[in-house]
Amino acid sequence: MFYNKYPGLHVLIFSVPAYKLIYMIKDELYELLKSILGDGGVSVREDDLVSYSRDIWAKTTIEMQNGKMKHLPDAVVWPAVTEDVVKIIKFANENAIPVLPFGGGSGVCGGILACNGGIIIDMKRMDRLLKIDETSLVFSAQTGINGERLERILNEKGFTLGHFPSSIYCSTLGGWLATRSAGQLSTKYGKIEDMVISLEAVLPDGSVLETTPAPRSAAGPGLTQLFVGSEGTLCVITRAIMKMRRLPEKRKFMGIMFSAVENGLDAIRNILQAGVVPAVVRLYDELDTFMIAEGRFHKGHSGIKQLEEDNLKDMILHKAERLLFSHPKIVSLLSPLIPGRSMLILGFDGSEEQVDTDEKISLRICSAAGGKTLGEEPGNIWWETRYKVSYGLSPVFYIGGFADTIEVATTWNNLLNLYYSMKESLSENSLVMVHFSHAYREGCSIYFTFVASAGDERKDEVYDLILKKGMDACVSAGGTISHHHGVGFSKQRWLGRENKGGLNLLKLIKKSLDPKNIMNPGKLGV
């Protein structure tokens, strides 16, 4: 019952039937929140509560398809300014009510699940780009601003943040900061934690923290980075000052084909360690290369694969996909017969001279590793369709299967060990496609996409088994359990195994800042 969850709310309950009491309390919550935010600033409507009960974590999609909605919040609020957030947090803290910051809802780890009910704080009304400092190349923005809109505004003024996650159309600056997000050009521009200068955050007691904007500081531990990646468990980030760059003069992409994934990885490592910093580095393993080049595309006039639009072939493909997803072990057994090819997409941007020089050095290194240049078209096609991946998994659920992704990272000396360990574990129960992206001089991220099928009554069980096998293999092989999706609810059971002693320290910080545990409880293992 709502009343039992929040004993801080005092109401008369004598001689009131239980079912009426629930609505009576919810009505009271609504009126109290409305007094803070005014008309239109709060909702307890069932359709709104359902809409805000999940992100796009595959497990909750499975639950929804089975008619289960396990994590309904009790209210949704839409603050417009920091002062609104302060009032909501103070009210929630006084009454021991959970609060859950919400950006675009594009997370894939269950990071905004209302595990104990509570108030969803949707930040999207706080969506202003406040100031651009062209001298310092920084800007200030409220964190509810949509990612694509933010980038478009900057572009119109001749600048770029350089942050291009595949979810850019349905994610926010605050969500990026909360999860330590990465964009598709992270090799050159960095992840979101590399772009933030300072932030404003509302703490669990309602006080406001503002960190000083400076390029570097030795004034104690970096408090900005304490809150970046905290996934709403320590604060609500309301404003941030971010780095930006001028739009590049030239941008160029290319495709290179290797005979094996090992050769492609050697080329990437040698390019980066030679001092070249591509904007895009994206290497598909043999199965993923085959699925892209042969399974879903056909040869166009230039030999580059184009999307097949013929309805009959689409129908055949639909049936073939069902067979593949429901019999992953067959695919695993047949995978050694797949031609040994691994495709690399490289992209460069900057001045014309810089791009030409980087391209020349990179192609020379790729050639030495056995790479065959495919020209610009594969890279251009990828760039033009790069955001479609966020919407590409829905058909799998539609035809009765399920799909999810796991993104991990490690250093170069351990990369192949992590790749083969996780791929073997995941392949026992699913079809696994892999690409390597977000590469750096010291190491690289690996992005696993697994697809499987099971009867409705077993999907939960099979999904949990696949995830456990993959994450266990990651930790055992010495990888980090998340490169850019965060931890949320789905990965928290493995967090303590990654950082020895780190989880205990995080719990102490959480307890000190949030003794009533109101901030996004049940996430990050705290």
Short mmCIF file of C-alpha atoms in Angstrom, two decimals:
data_model
loop_
_atom_site.label_atom_id
_atom_site.label_comp_id
_atom_site.label_asym_id
_atom_site.label_seq_id
_atom_site.Cartn_x
_atom_site.Cartn_y
_atom_site.Cartn_z
CA MET A 1 0.00 0.00 0.00
CA PHE A 2 1.07 3.56 -0.73
CA TYR A 3 0.63 4.58 2.92
CA ASN A 4 2.83 1.77 4.17
CA LYS A 5 5.60 2.78 1.76
CA TYR A 6 5.62 6.40 2.95
CA PRO A 7 4.79 6.60 6.67
CA GLY A 8 5.89 10.24 6.68
CA LEU A 9 2.60 11.21 5.04
CA HIS A 10 0.05 11.56 7.87
CA VAL A 11 -3.61 10.98 7.08
CA LEU A 12 -6.70 9.83 8.92
CA ILE A 13 -7.15 6.14 8.17
CA PHE A 14 -9.75 5.04 10.68
CA SER A 15 -12.81 3.29 9.22
CA VAL A 16 -11.63 3.88 5.62
CA PRO A 17 -11.61 0.79 3.35
CA ALA A 18 -8.12 -0.10 2.18
CA TYR A 19 -8.78 0.36 -1.54
CA LYS A 20 -10.21 3.84 -0.89
CA LEU A 21 -7.29 4.70 1.34
CA ILE A 22 -4.80 4.09 -1.49
CA TYR A 23 -6.55 6.56 -3.77
CA MET A 24 -7.08 8.97 -0.92
CA ILE A 25 -3.33 8.99 -0.22
CA LYS A 26 -2.47 9.34 -3.88
CA ASP A 27 -4.89 12.25 -4.11
CA GLU A 28 -3.15 13.85 -1.15
CA LEU A 29 0.26 13.32 -2.75
CA TYR A 30 -1.03 14.88 -5.94
CA GLU A 31 -2.37 17.94 -4.11
CA LEU A 32 0.86 18.39 -2.16
CA LEU A 33 3.01 18.17 -5.30
CA LYS A 34 0.63 20.46 -7.19
CA SER A 35 1.04 23.05 -4.47
CA ILE A 36 4.78 22.94 -5.21
CA LEU A 37 4.70 22.88 -9.02
CA GLY A 38 1.28 24.22 -9.97
CA ASP A 39 -1.18 22.89 -12.54
CA GLY A 40 0.42 20.75 -15.23
CA GLY A 41 3.52 20.08 -13.16
CA VAL A 42 2.42 16.76 -11.69
CA SER A 43 0.46 13.67 -12.67
CA VAL A 44 -0.75 10.53 -10.93
CA ARG A 45 -2.71 9.33 -13.97
CA GLU A 46 -2.31 5.63 -14.60
CA ASP A 47 -1.24 6.07 -18.23
CA ASP A 48 1.55 8.43 -17.16
CA LEU A 49 2.68 6.07 -14.40
CA VAL A 50 2.82 3.18 -16.86
CA SER A 51 4.73 5.29 -19.38
CA TYR A 52 7.37 6.14 -16.78
CA SER A 53 7.63 2.65 -15.27
CA ARG A 54 10.53 1.45 -17.44
CA ASP A 55 13.34 2.37 -19.77
CA ILE A 56 14.15 0.12 -22.75
CA TRP A 57 15.97 -2.61 -20.83
CA ALA A 58 15.12 -5.84 -22.66
CA LYS A 59 13.97 -7.63 -19.50
CA THR A 60 11.28 -5.04 -18.81
CA THR A 61 10.19 -5.24 -22.45
CA ILE A 62 9.74 -8.99 -21.98
CA GLU A 63 7.77 -8.36 -18.79
CA MET A 64 5.57 -5.81 -20.53
CA GLN A 65 4.84 -8.22 -23.39
CA ASN A 66 3.75 -10.75 -20.77
CA GLY A 67 1.38 -8.22 -19.22
CA LYS A 68 3.53 -7.51 -16.17
CA MET A 69 4.16 -3.94 -15.00
CA LYS A 70 6.21 -4.37 -11.84
CA HIS A 71 7.66 -0.95 -11.21
CA LEU A 72 4.97 1.70 -11.26
CA PRO A 73 5.90 5.05 -9.68
CA ASP A 74 3.37 6.92 -7.59
CA ALA A 75 3.66 10.28 -9.33
CA VAL A 76 5.45 12.05 -12.17
CA VAL A 77 6.59 15.67 -11.89
CA TRP A 78 7.99 18.12 -14.43
CA PRO A 79 10.13 20.83 -12.83
CA ALA A 80 11.00 23.91 -14.88
CA VAL A 81 13.84 25.43 -12.85
CA THR A 82 16.37 24.29 -10.24
CA GLU A 83 14.23 25.80 -7.46
CA ASP A 84 11.44 23.38 -8.40
CA VAL A 85 13.82 20.44 -8.03
CA VAL A 86 14.96 21.74 -4.65
CA LYS A 87 11.36 21.90 -3.39
CA ILE A 88 10.57 18.40 -4.66
CA ILE A 89 13.69 16.89 -3.10
CA LYS A 90 13.07 18.60 0.25
CA PHE A 91 9.49 17.36 0.27
CA ALA A 92 10.58 13.82 -0.63
CA ASN A 93 13.35 13.80 1.97
CA GLU A 94 11.05 15.00 4.73
CA ASN A 95 8.56 12.23 3.93
CA ALA A 96 11.07 9.47 3.00
CA ILE A 97 9.67 9.17 -0.53
CA PRO A 98 11.97 7.84 -3.29
CA VAL A 99 12.77 10.19 -6.17
CA LEU A 100 14.06 9.05 -9.55
CA PRO A 101 15.59 11.53 -12.04
CA PHE A 102 14.39 10.82 -15.59
CA GLY A 103 15.94 12.06 -18.84
CA GLY A 104 14.83 10.55 -22.14
CA GLY A 105 14.09 7.02 -20.93
CA SER A 106 16.53 5.50 -23.45
CA GLY A 107 18.61 3.59 -20.89
CA VAL A 108 19.06 -0.15 -21.34
CA CYS A 109 19.94 -1.21 -17.78
CA GLY A 110 16.75 -0.55 -15.82
CA GLY A 111 18.33 2.53 -14.28
CA ILE A 112 15.05 4.39 -13.70
CA LEU A 113 12.89 1.52 -12.41
CA ALA A 114 10.73 2.62 -9.49
CA CYS A 115 11.68 -0.42 -7.41
CA ASN A 116 9.96 1.07 -4.34
CA GLY A 117 7.48 3.37 -5.98
CA GLY A 118 8.15 7.07 -5.58
CA ILE A 119 8.27 10.25 -7.65
CA ILE A 120 9.68 10.34 -11.17
CA ILE A 121 11.36 13.71 -11.80
CA ASP A 122 11.18 14.20 -15.56
CA MET A 123 13.77 16.86 -16.39
CA LYS A 124 12.71 17.62 -19.98
CA ARG A 125 11.15 21.00 -19.16
CA MET A 126 14.61 22.12 -18.07
CA ASP A 127 15.80 22.18 -21.66
CA ARG A 128 17.53 25.53 -22.24
CA LEU A 129 20.95 26.17 -23.69
CA LEU A 130 21.84 28.99 -21.32
CA LYS A 131 25.08 30.47 -22.58
CA ILE A 132 27.81 29.93 -25.16
CA ASP A 133 31.31 31.18 -24.35
CA GLU A 134 33.09 31.33 -27.70
CA THR A 135 36.34 32.54 -26.11
CA SER A 136 36.66 29.56 -23.75
CA LEU A 137 34.86 27.13 -26.08
CA VAL A 138 32.37 26.07 -23.41
CA PHE A 139 28.61 26.31 -23.00
CA SER A 140 26.14 26.08 -20.13
CA ALA A 141 22.86 24.15 -20.42
CA GLN A 142 20.07 22.74 -18.33
CA THR A 143 20.36 18.98 -18.26
CA GLY A 144 16.90 18.14 -19.59
CA ILE A 145 17.83 19.33 -23.07
CA ASN A 146 17.43 16.71 -25.80
CA GLY A 147 20.74 15.57 -27.29
CA GLU A 148 19.90 16.03 -30.96
CA ARG A 149 18.40 19.46 -30.34
CA LEU A 150 21.47 20.51 -28.34
CA GLU A 151 23.81 19.43 -31.14
CA ARG A 152 21.67 21.15 -33.78
CA ILE A 153 21.70 24.46 -31.88
CA LEU A 154 25.47 24.28 -31.48
CA ASN A 155 25.92 23.40 -35.16
CA GLU A 156 23.88 26.45 -36.21
CA LYS A 157 26.41 28.60 -34.35
CA GLY A 158 29.43 26.78 -35.82
CA PHE A 159 30.19 24.44 -32.91
CA THR A 160 29.78 20.82 -31.86
CA LEU A 161 29.77 18.92 -28.60
CA GLY A 162 31.08 15.91 -30.51
CA HIS A 163 28.84 13.54 -28.57
CA PHE A 164 26.82 11.27 -30.88
CA PRO A 165 25.27 8.31 -29.01
CA SER A 166 22.96 6.18 -31.13
CA SER A 167 20.16 7.31 -28.78
CA ILE A 168 20.76 11.01 -29.51
CA TYR A 169 17.15 11.59 -30.61
CA CYS A 170 15.72 10.16 -27.38
CA SER A 171 18.28 10.98 -24.68
CA THR A 172 19.29 14.07 -22.71
CA LEU A 173 22.42 15.79 -21.47
CA GLY A 174 21.55 14.81 -17.90
CA GLY A 175 21.11 11.17 -18.83
CA TRP A 176 24.48 11.19 -20.56
CA LEU A 177 26.17 12.63 -17.47
CA ALA A 178 24.37 10.27 -15.10
CA THR A 179 25.59 7.17 -16.96
CA ARG A 180 29.02 8.28 -18.29
CA SER A 181 27.75 8.01 -21.84
CA ALA A 182 29.85 7.58 -24.99
CA GLY A 183 29.14 8.87 -28.47
CA GLN A 184 30.11 7.22 -31.71
CA LEU A 185 33.04 9.64 -32.16
CA SER A 186 34.42 9.05 -28.66
CA THR A 187 37.88 8.02 -29.85
CA LYS A 188 38.57 11.63 -30.81
CA TYR A 189 36.12 13.66 -28.75
CA GLY A 190 36.11 11.54 -25.58
CA LYS A 191 33.24 10.27 -23.47
CA ILE A 192 30.86 12.61 -21.69
CA GLU A 193 33.02 12.65 -18.54
CA ASP A 194 35.84 14.12 -20.66
CA MET A 195 33.57 16.93 -21.87
CA VAL A 196 32.13 18.22 -18.58
CA ILE A 197 33.79 21.21 -16.88
CA SER A 198 31.46 21.71 -13.92
CA LEU A 199 27.91 21.05 -12.81
CA GLU A 200 25.08 22.15 -10.59
CA ALA A 201 23.38 19.40 -8.60
CA VAL A 202 20.62 19.16 -6.01
CA LEU A 203 21.66 16.87 -3.14
CA PRO A 204 19.29 14.58 -1.18
CA ASP A 205 18.71 17.17 1.57
CA GLY A 206 17.69 19.78 -1.01
CA SER A 207 20.91 21.78 -0.88
CA VAL A 208 22.53 22.87 -4.15
CA LEU A 209 26.12 22.06 -5.07
CA GLU A 210 27.96 24.06 -7.74
CA THR A 211 31.44 22.96 -8.76
CA THR A 212 33.86 25.59 -10.06
CA PRO A 213 34.34 25.77 -13.83
CA ALA A 214 38.06 25.39 -14.51
CA PRO A 215 40.07 23.39 -17.07
CA ARG A 216 41.94 21.59 -14.24
CA SER A 217 41.95 21.80 -10.45
CA ALA A 218 43.93 20.38 -7.53
CA ALA A 219 41.48 21.62 -4.90
CA GLY A 220 40.92 18.20 -3.39
CA PRO A 221 39.19 15.22 -5.05
CA GLY A 222 37.19 16.07 -8.17
CA LEU A 223 33.60 16.43 -6.97
CA THR A 224 32.26 16.85 -10.50
CA GLN A 225 33.41 13.35 -11.37
CA LEU A 226 31.92 11.95 -8.16
CA PHE A 227 28.45 12.80 -9.46
CA VAL A 228 29.05 12.00 -13.13
CA GLY A 229 28.06 8.35 -13.44
CA SER A 230 26.14 8.27 -10.14
CA GLU A 231 22.93 7.35 -12.02
CA GLY A 232 20.66 9.47 -9.85
CA THR A 233 21.69 7.75 -6.61
CA LEU A 234 23.50 10.77 -5.15
CA CYS A 235 21.88 13.85 -6.66
CA VAL A 236 19.83 15.38 -9.46
CA ILE A 237 22.14 17.11 -11.95
CA THR A 238 20.33 20.28 -13.05
CA ARG A 239 22.91 22.25 -15.06
CA ALA A 240 26.30 21.59 -16.61
CA ILE A 241 29.10 23.57 -18.22
CA MET A 242 30.48 21.56 -21.13
CA LYS A 243 33.38 21.78 -23.56
CA MET A 244 32.65 22.30 -27.24
CA ARG A 245 34.67 22.45 -30.45
CA ARG A 246 34.39 24.28 -33.72
CA LEU A 247 32.79 22.31 -36.52
CA PRO A 248 35.41 20.40 -38.50
CA GLU A 249 36.45 21.69 -41.89
CA LYS A 250 36.42 18.21 -43.38
CA ARG A 251 35.01 14.81 -42.45
CA LYS A 252 35.86 11.61 -44.31
CA PHE A 253 35.03 7.90 -43.86
CA MET A 254 36.38 4.71 -45.36
CA GLY A 255 35.99 0.95 -45.15
CA ILE A 256 38.78 -1.61 -44.88
CA MET A 257 38.36 -5.38 -45.01
CA PHE A 258 40.62 -7.75 -43.05
CA SER A 259 40.91 -11.52 -43.24
CA ALA A 260 40.41 -11.88 -39.46
CA VAL A 261 39.35 -9.79 -36.49
CA GLU A 262 42.83 -10.10 -34.96
CA ASN A 263 44.37 -8.32 -37.95
CA GLY A 264 41.86 -5.51 -37.71
CA LEU A 265 42.53 -5.03 -34.01
CA ASP A 266 46.28 -4.92 -34.62
CA ALA A 267 45.73 -2.19 -37.19
CA ILE A 268 43.53 -0.13 -34.83
CA ARG A 269 46.04 -0.39 -31.99
CA ASN A 270 48.96 0.57 -34.24
CA ILE A 271 47.06 3.56 -35.67
CA LEU A 272 46.23 4.94 -32.23
CA GLN A 273 49.64 4.25 -30.74
CA ALA A 274 51.26 5.97 -33.74
CA GLY A 275 49.55 9.16 -32.57
CA VAL A 276 46.71 9.23 -35.10
CA VAL A 277 43.30 9.87 -33.46
CA PRO A 278 40.43 8.87 -35.77
CA ALA A 279 36.96 10.20 -35.00
CA VAL A 280 35.36 6.82 -35.76
CA VAL A 281 36.79 3.35 -35.18
CA ARG A 282 34.35 0.49 -35.69
CA LEU A 283 35.49 -3.09 -36.39
CA TYR A 284 32.94 -5.88 -36.96
CA ASP A 285 33.92 -9.45 -36.17
CA GLU A 286 33.52 -12.18 -38.77
CA LEU A 287 29.92 -13.13 -37.93
CA ASP A 288 28.77 -9.52 -37.66
CA THR A 289 30.50 -8.70 -40.96
CA PHE A 290 28.75 -11.66 -42.59
CA MET A 291 25.34 -10.69 -41.17
CA ILE A 292 25.72 -7.13 -42.44
CA ALA A 293 27.21 -7.95 -45.83
CA GLU A 294 25.43 -11.18 -46.75
CA GLY A 295 22.41 -11.78 -44.56
CA ARG A 296 20.54 -8.47 -44.88
CA PHE A 297 22.06 -6.74 -47.90
CA HIS A 298 22.70 -7.37 -51.57
CA LYS A 299 25.39 -6.10 -53.92
CA GLY A 300 24.74 -2.82 -55.63
CA HIS A 301 26.32 -1.52 -58.80
CA SER A 302 29.60 -0.71 -57.06
CA GLY A 303 29.89 -3.96 -55.11
CA ILE A 304 28.87 -2.23 -51.85
CA LYS A 305 25.86 -3.70 -50.07
CA GLN A 306 22.54 -1.90 -50.26
CA LEU A 307 19.34 -2.54 -48.32
CA GLU A 308 16.99 -5.05 -50.00
CA GLU A 309 13.49 -3.69 -50.44
CA ASP A 310 11.79 -6.56 -52.26
CA ASN A 311 8.76 -7.79 -50.29
CA LEU A 312 9.23 -11.47 -51.14
CA LYS A 313 12.85 -11.43 -50.02
CA ASP A 314 11.85 -9.56 -46.88
CA MET A 315 9.36 -12.31 -46.08
CA ILE A 316 12.01 -15.01 -46.62
CA LEU A 317 14.43 -13.07 -44.45
CA HIS A 318 11.76 -12.75 -41.75
CA LYS A 319 11.36 -16.53 -41.62
CA ALA A 320 15.12 -17.07 -41.69
CA GLU A 321 15.60 -14.68 -38.77
CA ARG A 322 13.02 -16.58 -36.72
CA LEU A 323 14.94 -19.80 -37.38
CA LEU A 324 18.29 -18.25 -36.50
CA PHE A 325 17.08 -16.63 -33.29
CA SER A 326 15.36 -19.78 -32.04
CA HIS A 327 18.32 -22.08 -32.80
CA PRO A 328 21.44 -20.14 -31.78
CA LYS A 329 23.45 -23.32 -31.19
CA ILE A 330 23.04 -24.25 -34.86
CA VAL A 331 24.42 -20.85 -35.85
CA SER A 332 27.33 -21.33 -33.45
CA LEU A 333 28.14 -24.71 -34.98
CA LEU A 334 27.98 -23.28 -38.50
CA SER A 335 29.92 -20.09 -37.74
CA PRO A 336 33.33 -21.66 -38.53
CA LEU A 337 32.09 -22.02 -42.13
CA ILE A 338 31.57 -18.26 -42.42
CA PRO A 339 34.22 -16.58 -44.61
CA GLY A 340 36.95 -15.06 -42.47
CA ARG A 341 36.38 -11.36 -43.07
CA SER A 342 36.29 -8.48 -40.62
CA MET A 343 35.23 -5.01 -41.78
CA LEU A 344 36.62 -1.81 -40.26
CA ILE A 345 35.00 1.61 -40.56
CA LEU A 346 37.38 4.52 -40.02
CA GLY A 347 36.40 8.17 -39.92
CA PHE A 348 38.47 11.34 -39.63
CA ASP A 349 37.56 14.98 -39.12
CA GLY A 350 39.38 18.25 -38.65
CA SER A 351 41.27 20.50 -41.05
CA GLU A 352 41.70 19.25 -44.61
CA GLU A 353 45.43 18.83 -44.08
CA GLN A 354 44.95 16.90 -40.84
CA VAL A 355 42.34 14.55 -42.32
CA ASP A 356 44.48 13.81 -45.37
CA THR A 357 47.54 13.10 -43.21
CA ASP A 358 45.64 10.86 -40.78
CA GLU A 359 44.06 8.95 -43.65
CA LYS A 360 47.41 8.36 -45.34
CA ILE A 361 49.06 7.04 -42.17
CA SER A 362 46.06 4.88 -41.26
CA LEU A 363 45.79 3.26 -44.69
CA ARG A 364 49.48 2.45 -44.64
CA ILE A 365 49.12 0.74 -41.25
CA CYS A 366 45.99 -1.13 -42.37
CA SER A 367 47.75 -2.34 -45.51
CA ALA A 368 50.65 -3.66 -43.42
CA ALA A 369 48.09 -5.67 -41.39
CA GLY A 370 46.60 -7.16 -44.56
CA GLY A 371 43.67 -4.76 -44.93
CA LYS A 372 42.05 -4.14 -48.31
CA THR A 373 40.59 -0.68 -48.87
CA LEU A 374 36.90 -0.61 -49.86
CA GLY A 375 36.74 3.11 -50.52
CA GLU A 376 34.53 5.73 -48.91
CA GLU A 377 31.09 4.25 -49.54
CA PRO A 378 30.89 1.75 -46.62
CA GLY A 379 31.81 4.51 -44.17
CA ASN A 380 29.41 6.99 -45.73
CA ILE A 381 26.55 4.47 -45.55
CA TRP A 382 27.34 3.82 -41.89
CA TRP A 383 27.41 7.55 -41.11
CA GLU A 384 24.09 8.19 -42.84
CA THR A 385 22.35 5.31 -41.01
CA ARG A 386 24.25 5.41 -37.71
CA TYR A 387 21.24 6.18 -35.50
CA LYS A 388 19.09 3.36 -36.79
CA VAL A 389 20.71 0.85 -34.42
CA SER A 390 18.68 2.24 -31.50
CA TYR A 391 15.49 1.25 -33.28
CA GLY A 392 16.71 -1.95 -34.92
CA LEU A 393 16.02 -4.42 -32.11
CA SER A 394 12.24 -3.89 -31.95
CA PRO A 395 11.48 -6.31 -34.84
CA VAL A 396 13.18 -9.10 -32.89
CA PHE A 397 10.62 -8.70 -30.08
CA TYR A 398 7.84 -8.41 -32.64
CA ILE A 399 8.60 -11.84 -34.15
CA GLY A 400 8.73 -13.49 -30.73
CA GLY A 401 12.40 -13.30 -29.81
CA PHE A 402 14.37 -10.92 -27.64
CA ALA A 403 17.65 -9.06 -27.95
CA ASP A 404 19.97 -7.03 -25.80
CA THR A 405 23.46 -5.56 -25.76
CA ILE A 406 26.43 -5.73 -23.42
CA GLU A 407 29.28 -3.23 -23.80
CA VAL A 408 32.51 -3.91 -21.93
CA ALA A 409 36.11 -2.75 -22.19
CA THR A 410 39.66 -3.72 -21.33
CA THR A 411 43.27 -2.99 -22.24
CA TRP A 412 44.79 -4.16 -25.52
CA ASN A 413 46.78 -7.00 -23.95
CA ASN A 414 43.53 -8.54 -22.62
CA LEU A 415 41.14 -7.65 -25.43
CA LEU A 416 41.10 -10.95 -27.34
CA ASN A 417 40.82 -12.92 -24.11
CA LEU A 418 37.76 -10.89 -23.10
CA TYR A 419 36.26 -11.16 -26.59
CA TYR A 420 36.56 -14.92 -26.93
CA SER A 421 35.57 -15.62 -23.30
CA MET A 422 32.36 -13.62 -23.50
CA LYS A 423 31.46 -14.71 -27.01
CA GLU A 424 31.79 -18.38 -26.06
CA SER A 425 29.64 -17.93 -22.96
CA LEU A 426 26.93 -15.93 -24.73
CA SER A 427 26.86 -18.23 -27.77
CA GLU A 428 25.71 -21.18 -25.68
CA ASN A 429 22.15 -19.81 -25.67
CA SER A 430 22.01 -16.99 -28.22
CA LEU A 431 23.10 -15.68 -31.58
CA VAL A 432 25.94 -13.23 -30.89
CA MET A 433 27.17 -10.40 -33.09
CA VAL A 434 30.13 -8.30 -32.01
CA HIS A 435 31.82 -5.08 -32.97
CA PHE A 436 34.71 -3.17 -31.45
CA SER A 437 34.31 0.59 -31.09
CA HIS A 438 35.31 3.42 -28.74
CA ALA A 439 38.98 2.60 -29.18
CA TYR A 440 41.80 4.35 -27.35
CA ARG A 441 45.57 4.19 -27.18
CA GLU A 442 45.38 1.94 -24.09
CA GLY A 443 42.49 -0.34 -25.01
CA CYS A 444 39.08 -0.73 -26.58
CA SER A 445 35.40 -1.38 -25.93
CA ILE A 446 33.62 -4.52 -27.16
CA TYR A 447 29.91 -4.35 -27.99
CA PHE A 448 28.03 -7.65 -27.89
CA THR A 449 24.52 -7.96 -29.33
CA PHE A 450 22.78 -11.21 -28.39
CA VAL A 451 19.54 -12.45 -29.90
CA ALA A 452 17.54 -15.46 -28.72
CA SER A 453 14.06 -16.91 -28.52
CA ALA A 454 12.05 -18.88 -25.98
CA GLY A 455 8.42 -19.50 -25.10
CA ASP A 456 6.72 -16.62 -23.31
CA GLU A 457 6.80 -18.48 -20.01
CA ARG A 458 10.59 -19.04 -20.28
CA LYS A 459 11.85 -15.76 -21.76
CA ASP A 460 12.62 -14.27 -18.36
CA GLU A 461 14.56 -17.35 -17.33
CA VAL A 462 16.51 -17.64 -20.59
CA TYR A 463 17.30 -13.92 -20.64
CA ASP A 464 18.64 -14.04 -17.07
CA LEU A 465 20.78 -17.08 -17.92
CA ILE A 466 22.35 -15.40 -20.97
CA LEU A 467 23.05 -12.17 -19.10
CA LYS A 468 24.59 -14.03 -16.17
CA LYS A 469 26.87 -16.09 -18.39
CA GLY A 470 28.05 -13.03 -20.26
CA MET A 471 28.66 -10.88 -17.19
CA ASP A 472 30.34 -13.71 -15.26
CA ALA A 473 32.68 -14.21 -18.21
CA CYS A 474 33.43 -10.49 -18.35
CA VAL A 475 34.41 -10.25 -14.68
CA SER A 476 36.42 -13.48 -14.83
CA ALA A 477 38.32 -12.20 -17.87
CA GLY A 478 39.16 -8.90 -16.18
CA GLY A 479 36.94 -6.53 -18.19
CA THR A 480 34.91 -3.60 -16.91
CA ILE A 481 31.21 -4.49 -16.83
CA SER A 482 30.17 -1.27 -18.58
CA HIS A 483 31.90 1.10 -20.96
CA HIS A 484 29.04 3.56 -21.51
CA HIS A 485 25.57 2.16 -20.69
CA GLY A 486 26.02 2.38 -16.93
CA VAL A 487 25.08 -0.18 -14.28
CA GLY A 488 21.47 0.56 -13.36
CA PHE A 489 19.54 -2.40 -12.01
CA SER A 490 20.66 -5.06 -14.49
CA LYS A 491 24.42 -5.11 -13.81
CA GLN A 492 24.67 -4.12 -10.16
CA ARG A 493 25.19 -7.65 -8.86
CA TRP A 494 28.58 -7.71 -10.63
CA LEU A 495 29.74 -4.25 -9.57
CA GLY A 496 31.26 -5.43 -6.30
CA ARG A 497 33.39 -7.97 -8.15
CA GLU A 498 34.90 -5.32 -10.42
CA ASN A 499 36.27 -2.80 -7.93
CA LYS A 500 37.79 -4.50 -4.90
CA GLY A 501 36.55 -2.49 -1.92
CA GLY A 502 35.00 0.09 -4.20
CA LEU A 503 31.38 -0.88 -3.59
CA ASN A 504 31.78 -0.51 0.19
CA LEU A 505 33.19 2.97 -0.33
CA LEU A 506 30.29 3.86 -2.63
CA LYS A 507 27.83 2.66 0.01
CA LEU A 508 29.50 4.88 2.64
CA ILE A 509 29.24 7.90 0.35
CA LYS A 510 25.61 7.09 -0.38
CA LYS A 511 24.76 6.69 3.31
CA SER A 512 26.46 9.96 4.20
CA LEU A 513 24.77 12.01 1.49
CA ASP A 514 21.44 10.19 1.47
CA PRO A 515 20.74 8.64 4.88
CA LYS A 516 17.06 8.09 4.07
CA ASN A 517 17.97 6.41 0.75
CA ILE A 518 15.52 8.45 -1.30
CA MET A 519 17.70 8.94 -4.39
CA ASN A 520 16.97 6.24 -6.99
CA PRO A 521 17.13 3.38 -4.46
CA GLY A 522 18.04 -0.11 -5.61
CA LYS A 523 20.60 0.96 -8.23
CA LEU A 524 24.40 0.75 -8.39
CA GLY A 525 24.34 -1.79 -5.58
CA VAL A 526 23.62 0.92 -3.01
#
